[in-house]
């Protein structure tokens, strides 16, 4: 620690500016560890267990990138970031990838100098109401009190939606999801609004989930995806295509179980390219031939990751919905590996 | 005489009557109740109101507490047990979450096989504090050291400490207890070494860094001795300069060289593995220990006659007091990152400690300035009349009285600062109150739990703050010199 303090002091005095020439891939390889920004705790997406091991849907993206780049999915340093610190942590270089259920928006992509490399979860804002209220559509919420997290895009979406539909509401401002649940359960508000995935997780944790309904309206688009810094396109490519590899693997039926077999026997040329049997796609992004194979082996393909963390077999119980492959009516569409 | 009496009065009692029992309403519990709770209409009304509120709270929450579940693996299991034991629809507290996650509330993400290290550091904290806090009372010191020794050693054995460290811990704690009986002042040597030992044990790594820091002190002392022959002012400057040059220029390289030569160290632990009360107490203790001296210096500077010193002190104090702590924490965690080149690792906990210290020091300075202002002018004049120079006057006459007056304020600042350590949640550190509870709630088994973690953390915070408050009262009583 002493040494790092000293380095920091010297550095502050000299103010070396080296941001533009960053080579994140080389940095990560030299460090031997991927710094991955995650949520401080969001059920299903990123959470430390009793032993401090991180699991979750976003965490598996970190693991896949670490496996592709470093060959070991455990070589990840999880940097917990709050809603306020996440983008600064990324742009200041504290983390290499930000996999923290962040919505891809215009201003974040441009003004904040981030690059969203794709979407790993298509979310949207919904409403939950107690069944006894008898409400079946968000349009019937005129005059309702609504619990809403302050300082989030959900707050703005809510205002937009009610204005567009000429409805009125009175907000009950809350600070965190846990507080929102508590207020909602205590009857401080008629409806609770947040991302649909969050609503499902919240409802699943109630003592009486059958007495609460999630209304069918989804009032916003919340494409959540991993982000990297502007200015290092090669690193952006690596993260983007690692994510695409997970999605493509599901499309082509490559799972962590059958992958070794497919490497030997698959006749599908796309799978052969993906797994590095033919062609050397890895070399084009500065990695070796088997990068995608390792990424898929880390925690499985997209479908496996979904099922293990937030899918219908888990307590959260999310259906695939928009997050199904394009072949099954969803929005997941990985560009060809060629 | 007796004859006269015999003539005028029929009977004179010559012994005292035994005291009658006081009337029932003037004795025992009844008297206490009458005097304290029902002494008048207003008091009676307030008592009844208070009883009403207590009854309201107990009647609403008693069943929740009474139906506590301590062993379950998830919230749904808790609910099931409550429903089975107390019937459908009963509600109850699920303290099983504390039972399963207590280690994270206490140690954060510190490696579990190294839990003994923070525990040892915490135990040794009391050994280091005993000669400072209880310098005059041998019996109290004995009690504190005895308790510390017993509790620390039992905990260390329970946590599976390596034998070598167990021997070290036993030697230090028992040794300190023995030395405290005869020469308590010698213990101050350990108190002075404790910060280095504590930092090394908490963060781990090579011991050579610690040794090189000590070498810096040694070199500084040497420079002091050499230069003291020329002038006392020069010696202070020389000592500081030599030590600084050593630490900045050579200590790092020397430590890594020595480490390469003779590897000697313990497993390093990263700052991001700190969390829970380990984090709060680390920041709190460091902040308290550093902010008091800094606060004293600032208070003296603010009352100084020198214009530059005064205005700098005023600017610093007013700036820090005018800015919320959260802002300072954001500066520490976010803004500094932009100024530092990428890749530099300026430890986040250290940054937070610096900011918290500066923040508390500004308040401390004002509290102490209050104490200085409360001293009668005669004390300052008396010090001058004795021919003492500025520093001697402050050290021997002014500060001991001013600090004594300021004790309640100082301890209030300490307590406030300790509770403020939970604000580190905003910079992504795992404070026990919010971040850790949110992290626990983020696991599917404990999602939906709300009050139980708050109650657990609140109780521990209360115990620590109440302890500090009682100590300040004890200190005030002990230092009371006024004539009653």
JSON list of C-alpha atoms in Angstrom, two decimals, chain A residues 1-12 15-19 39-44 46-52 54 77-82 84-85 87-89 91-94 175-179 181-182 198 201-202 204-207 309 315-316, chain B residues 75 79 100-101 103-104 108-109 112 115 196 199 203 209 213 247-249 252 256 270-272 330 333-348 350-351 425-430 434-435 438-444 447-451 454:
[
{"chain": "A", "resi": 1, "resn": "UNK", "atom": "CA", "xyz": [0.00, 0.00, 0.00]},
{"chain": "A", "resi": 2, "resn": "UNK", "atom": "CA", "xyz": [2.76, 2.38, 0.88]},
{"chain": "A", "resi": 3, "resn": "UNK", "atom": "CA", "xyz": [4.16, 2.07, -2.59]},
{"chain": "A", "resi": 4, "resn": "UNK", "atom": "CA", "xyz": [0.89, 2.72, -4.30]},
{"chain": "A", "resi": 5, "resn": "UNK", "atom": "CA", "xyz": [0.34, 5.81, -2.17]},
{"chain": "A", "resi": 6, "resn": "UNK", "atom": "CA", "xyz": [3.69, 7.08, -3.18]},
{"chain": "A", "resi": 7, "resn": "UNK", "atom": "CA", "xyz": [2.99, 6.37, -6.84]},
{"chain": "A", "resi": 8, "resn": "UNK", "atom": "CA", "xyz": [-0.32, 8.16, -6.54]},
{"chain": "A", "resi": 9, "resn": "UNK", "atom": "CA", "xyz": [1.28, 11.22, -5.02]},
{"chain": "A", "resi": 10, "resn": "UNK", "atom": "CA", "xyz": [3.97, 11.43, -7.64]},
{"chain": "A", "resi": 11, "resn": "UNK", "atom": "CA", "xyz": [1.44, 10.86, -10.37]},
{"chain": "A", "resi": 12, "resn": "UNK", "atom": "CA", "xyz": [-0.87, 13.55, -9.05]},
{"chain": "A", "resi": 15, "resn": "UNK", "atom": "CA", "xyz": [-0.33, 14.61, -14.09]},
{"chain": "A", "resi": 16, "resn": "UNK", "atom": "CA", "xyz": [0.62, 12.31, -16.88]},
{"chain": "A", "resi": 17, "resn": "UNK", "atom": "CA", "xyz": [-2.11, 12.13, -19.47]},
{"chain": "A", "resi": 18, "resn": "UNK", "atom": "CA", "xyz": [-2.07, 8.78, -21.18]},
{"chain": "A", "resi": 19, "resn": "UNK", "atom": "CA", "xyz": [-5.73, 8.03, -21.62]},
{"chain": "A", "resi": 39, "resn": "UNK", "atom": "CA", "xyz": [-23.64, -3.81, -9.47]},
{"chain": "A", "resi": 40, "resn": "UNK", "atom": "CA", "xyz": [-23.14, -3.68, -5.70]},
{"chain": "A", "resi": 41, "resn": "UNK", "atom": "CA", "xyz": [-25.95, -6.17, -5.51]},
{"chain": "A", "resi": 42, "resn": "UNK", "atom": "CA", "xyz": [-28.89, -6.84, -7.82]},
{"chain": "A", "resi": 43, "resn": "UNK", "atom": "CA", "xyz": [-30.70, -10.09, -7.49]},
{"chain": "A", "resi": 44, "resn": "UNK", "atom": "CA", "xyz": [-30.01, -12.41, -10.42]},
{"chain": "A", "resi": 46, "resn": "UNK", "atom": "CA", "xyz": [-24.75, -9.59, -9.73]},
{"chain": "A", "resi": 47, "resn": "UNK", "atom": "CA", "xyz": [-24.49, -10.61, -6.10]},
{"chain": "A", "resi": 48, "resn": "UNK", "atom": "CA", "xyz": [-21.77, -11.88, -3.78]},
{"chain": "A", "resi": 49, "resn": "UNK", "atom": "CA", "xyz": [-22.62, -15.04, -1.86]},
{"chain": "A", "resi": 50, "resn": "UNK", "atom": "CA", "xyz": [-21.77, -15.79, 1.77]},
{"chain": "A", "resi": 51, "resn": "UNK", "atom": "CA", "xyz": [-18.16, -16.52, 0.78]},
{"chain": "A", "resi": 52, "resn": "UNK", "atom": "CA", "xyz": [-17.78, -13.43, -1.35]},
{"chain": "A", "resi": 54, "resn": "UNK", "atom": "CA", "xyz": [-19.85, -13.26, -7.29]},
{"chain": "A", "resi": 77, "resn": "UNK", "atom": "CA", "xyz": [-11.63, -8.57, -10.06]},
{"chain": "A", "resi": 78, "resn": "UNK", "atom": "CA", "xyz": [-15.19, -7.46, -9.45]},
{"chain": "A", "resi": 79, "resn": "UNK", "atom": "CA", "xyz": [-15.41, -3.76, -8.74]},
{"chain": "A", "resi": 80, "resn": "UNK", "atom": "CA", "xyz": [-18.77, -2.99, -7.18]},
{"chain": "A", "resi": 81, "resn": "UNK", "atom": "CA", "xyz": [-20.08, 0.31, -8.53]},
{"chain": "A", "resi": 82, "resn": "UNK", "atom": "CA", "xyz": [-23.07, 2.37, -7.50]},
{"chain": "A", "resi": 84, "resn": "UNK", "atom": "CA", "xyz": [-23.38, 7.33, -9.29]},
{"chain": "A", "resi": 85, "resn": "UNK", "atom": "CA", "xyz": [-19.88, 5.92, -9.63]},
{"chain": "A", "resi": 87, "resn": "UNK", "atom": "CA", "xyz": [-19.53, 5.59, -15.50]},
{"chain": "A", "resi": 88, "resn": "UNK", "atom": "CA", "xyz": [-16.70, 7.45, -13.84]},
{"chain": "A", "resi": 89, "resn": "UNK", "atom": "CA", "xyz": [-15.16, 4.16, -12.78]},
{"chain": "A", "resi": 91, "resn": "UNK", "atom": "CA", "xyz": [-13.94, 6.35, -17.97]},
{"chain": "A", "resi": 92, "resn": "UNK", "atom": "CA", "xyz": [-11.23, 6.84, -15.37]},
{"chain": "A", "resi": 93, "resn": "UNK", "atom": "CA", "xyz": [-9.82, 3.40, -16.13]},
{"chain": "A", "resi": 94, "resn": "UNK", "atom": "CA", "xyz": [-10.68, 1.81, -12.81]},
{"chain": "A", "resi": 175, "resn": "UNK", "atom": "CA", "xyz": [-34.15, 5.41, -2.61]},
{"chain": "A", "resi": 176, "resn": "UNK", "atom": "CA", "xyz": [-33.56, 1.73, -3.21]},
{"chain": "A", "resi": 177, "resn": "UNK", "atom": "CA", "xyz": [-35.38, -1.35, -4.38]},
{"chain": "A", "resi": 178, "resn": "UNK", "atom": "CA", "xyz": [-35.53, -2.74, -0.85]},
{"chain": "A", "resi": 179, "resn": "UNK", "atom": "CA", "xyz": [-37.15, 0.43, 0.39]},
{"chain": "A", "resi": 181, "resn": "UNK", "atom": "CA", "xyz": [-40.68, -3.14, -1.64]},
{"chain": "A", "resi": 182, "resn": "UNK", "atom": "CA", "xyz": [-41.17, -2.11, 1.95]},
{"chain": "A", "resi": 198, "resn": "UNK", "atom": "CA", "xyz": [-36.76, -6.21, -11.02]},
{"chain": "A", "resi": 201, "resn": "UNK", "atom": "CA", "xyz": [-37.68, -10.67, -8.76]},
{"chain": "A", "resi": 202, "resn": "UNK", "atom": "CA", "xyz": [-39.44, -8.52, -6.17]},
{"chain": "A", "resi": 204, "resn": "UNK", "atom": "CA", "xyz": [-41.07, -13.67, -6.33]},
{"chain": "A", "resi": 205, "resn": "UNK", "atom": "CA", "xyz": [-39.67, -12.68, -2.94]},
{"chain": "A", "resi": 206, "resn": "UNK", "atom": "CA", "xyz": [-43.05, -11.72, -1.49]},
{"chain": "A", "resi": 207, "resn": "UNK", "atom": "CA", "xyz": [-44.70, -13.95, 1.06]},
{"chain": "A", "resi": 309, "resn": "UNK", "atom": "CA", "xyz": [-29.34, -16.93, -13.15]},
{"chain": "A", "resi": 315, "resn": "UNK", "atom": "CA", "xyz": [-36.80, -18.10, -8.00]},
{"chain": "A", "resi": 316, "resn": "UNK", "atom": "CA", "xyz": [-36.79, -14.98, -10.20]},
{"chain": "B", "resi": 75, "resn": "UNK", "atom": "CA", "xyz": [-36.36, -16.19, 3.64]},
{"chain": "B", "resi": 79, "resn": "UNK", "atom": "CA", "xyz": [-41.64, -18.01, 6.45]},
{"chain": "B", "resi": 100, "resn": "UNK", "atom": "CA", "xyz": [-25.74, -17.12, 7.79]},
{"chain": "B", "resi": 101, "resn": "UNK", "atom": "CA", "xyz": [-24.15, -13.83, 6.78]},
{"chain": "B", "resi": 103, "resn": "UNK", "atom": "CA", "xyz": [-19.16, -13.02, 8.70]},
{"chain": "B", "resi": 104, "resn": "UNK", "atom": "CA", "xyz": [-19.85, -10.59, 5.86]},
{"chain": "B", "resi": 108, "resn": "UNK", "atom": "CA", "xyz": [-16.77, -8.06, 4.50]},
{"chain": "B", "resi": 109, "resn": "UNK", "atom": "CA", "xyz": [-15.06, -10.13, 1.82]},
{"chain": "B", "resi": 112, "resn": "UNK", "atom": "CA", "xyz": [-12.24, -16.44, 5.68]},
{"chain": "B", "resi": 115, "resn": "UNK", "atom": "CA", "xyz": [-10.33, -13.76, 9.79]},
{"chain": "B", "resi": 196, "resn": "UNK", "atom": "CA", "xyz": [2.15, 0.10, 11.65]},
{"chain": "B", "resi": 199, "resn": "UNK", "atom": "CA", "xyz": [-1.86, -1.76, 8.86]},
{"chain": "B", "resi": 203, "resn": "UNK", "atom": "CA", "xyz": [-3.46, -5.47, 4.42]},
{"chain": "B", "resi": 209, "resn": "UNK", "atom": "CA", "xyz": [7.68, -2.04, 4.05]},
{"chain": "B", "resi": 213, "resn": "UNK", "atom": "CA", "xyz": [8.98, 3.05, 7.52]},
{"chain": "B", "resi": 247, "resn": "UNK", "atom": "CA", "xyz": [10.29, 7.43, 2.59]},
{"chain": "B", "resi": 248, "resn": "UNK", "atom": "CA", "xyz": [9.70, 9.00, -0.81]},
{"chain": "B", "resi": 249, "resn": "UNK", "atom": "CA", "xyz": [13.01, 8.30, -2.44]},
{"chain": "B", "resi": 252, "resn": "UNK", "atom": "CA", "xyz": [9.96, 1.60, -1.57]},
{"chain": "B", "resi": 256, "resn": "UNK", "atom": "CA", "xyz": [11.29, -4.55, -2.47]},
{"chain": "B", "resi": 270, "resn": "UNK", "atom": "CA", "xyz": [-6.78, -6.03, -1.24]},
{"chain": "B", "resi": 271, "resn": "UNK", "atom": "CA", "xyz": [-8.72, -3.01, -0.08]},
{"chain": "B", "resi": 272, "resn": "UNK", "atom": "CA", "xyz": [-11.77, -4.11, -2.01]},
{"chain": "B", "resi": 330, "resn": "UNK", "atom": "CA", "xyz": [-17.06, 11.65, -4.23]},
{"chain": "B", "resi": 333, "resn": "UNK", "atom": "CA", "xyz": [-13.31, 8.34, -5.29]},
{"chain": "B", "resi": 334, "resn": "UNK", "atom": "CA", "xyz": [-14.16, 9.96, -8.63]},
{"chain": "B", "resi": 335, "resn": "UNK", "atom": "CA", "xyz": [-12.39, 13.24, -9.22]},
{"chain": "B", "resi": 336, "resn": "UNK", "atom": "CA", "xyz": [-8.99, 11.99, -8.11]},
{"chain": "B", "resi": 337, "resn": "UNK", "atom": "CA", "xyz": [-9.25, 9.20, -10.67]},
{"chain": "B", "resi": 338, "resn": "UNK", "atom": "CA", "xyz": [-9.34, 11.75, -13.46]},
{"chain": "B", "resi": 339, "resn": "UNK", "atom": "CA", "xyz": [-6.25, 13.52, -12.20]},
{"chain": "B", "resi": 340, "resn": "UNK", "atom": "CA", "xyz": [-4.23, 10.39, -11.62]},
{"chain": "B", "resi": 341, "resn": "UNK", "atom": "CA", "xyz": [-2.86, 8.62, -14.68]},
{"chain": "B", "resi": 342, "resn": "UNK", "atom": "CA", "xyz": [-4.67, 5.39, -15.54]},
{"chain": "B", "resi": 343, "resn": "UNK", "atom": "CA", "xyz": [-3.25, 2.37, -13.83]},
{"chain": "B", "resi": 344, "resn": "UNK", "atom": "CA", "xyz": [-2.18, 4.15, -10.67]},
{"chain": "B", "resi": 345, "resn": "UNK", "atom": "CA", "xyz": [-3.67, 2.53, -7.66]},
{"chain": "B", "resi": 346, "resn": "UNK", "atom": "CA", "xyz": [-4.18, 5.10, -4.93]},
{"chain": "B", "resi": 347, "resn": "UNK", "atom": "CA", "xyz": [-5.82, 2.92, -2.34]},
{"chain": "B", "resi": 348, "resn": "UNK", "atom": "CA", "xyz": [-9.52, 3.78, -2.05]},
{"chain": "B", "resi": 350, "resn": "UNK", "atom": "CA", "xyz": [-6.72, 5.40, 2.24]},
{"chain": "B", "resi": 351, "resn": "UNK", "atom": "CA", "xyz": [-8.39, 8.11, 0.16]},
{"chain": "B", "resi": 425, "resn": "UNK", "atom": "CA", "xyz": [-21.60, 3.17, 0.58]},
{"chain": "B", "resi": 426, "resn": "UNK", "atom": "CA", "xyz": [-21.85, 5.97, -2.00]},
{"chain": "B", "resi": 427, "resn": "UNK", "atom": "CA", "xyz": [-18.39, 5.30, -3.35]},
{"chain": "B", "resi": 428, "resn": "UNK", "atom": "CA", "xyz": [-18.98, 1.58, -3.74]},
{"chain": "B", "resi": 429, "resn": "UNK", "atom": "CA", "xyz": [-17.41, 0.40, -0.49]},
{"chain": "B", "resi": 430, "resn": "UNK", "atom": "CA", "xyz": [-19.31, -2.15, 1.56]},
{"chain": "B", "resi": 434, "resn": "UNK", "atom": "CA", "xyz": [-26.56, -0.24, 3.44]},
{"chain": "B", "resi": 435, "resn": "UNK", "atom": "CA", "xyz": [-24.18, -1.77, 0.93]},
{"chain": "B", "resi": 438, "resn": "UNK", "atom": "CA", "xyz": [-28.18, -4.64, -0.18]},
{"chain": "B", "resi": 439, "resn": "UNK", "atom": "CA", "xyz": [-25.61, -7.22, -1.21]},
{"chain": "B", "resi": 440, "resn": "UNK", "atom": "CA", "xyz": [-27.21, -9.76, 1.10]},
{"chain": "B", "resi": 441, "resn": "UNK", "atom": "CA", "xyz": [-30.64, -8.90, -0.26]},
{"chain": "B", "resi": 442, "resn": "UNK", "atom": "CA", "xyz": [-29.32, -9.39, -3.78]},
{"chain": "B", "resi": 443, "resn": "UNK", "atom": "CA", "xyz": [-28.99, -13.12, -3.23]},
{"chain": "B", "resi": 444, "resn": "UNK", "atom": "CA", "xyz": [-32.14, -14.95, -4.20]},
{"chain": "B", "resi": 447, "resn": "UNK", "atom": "CA", "xyz": [-34.35, -11.03, -1.19]},
{"chain": "B", "resi": 448, "resn": "UNK", "atom": "CA", "xyz": [-37.23, -9.33, 0.55]},
{"chain": "B", "resi": 449, "resn": "UNK", "atom": "CA", "xyz": [-35.64, -9.16, 3.99]},
{"chain": "B", "resi": 450, "resn": "UNK", "atom": "CA", "xyz": [-35.66, -5.64, 5.38]},
{"chain": "B", "resi": 451, "resn": "UNK", "atom": "CA", "xyz": [-35.61, -4.85, 9.10]},
{"chain": "B", "resi": 454, "resn": "UNK", "atom": "CA", "xyz": [-30.83, -2.91, 10.09]}
]
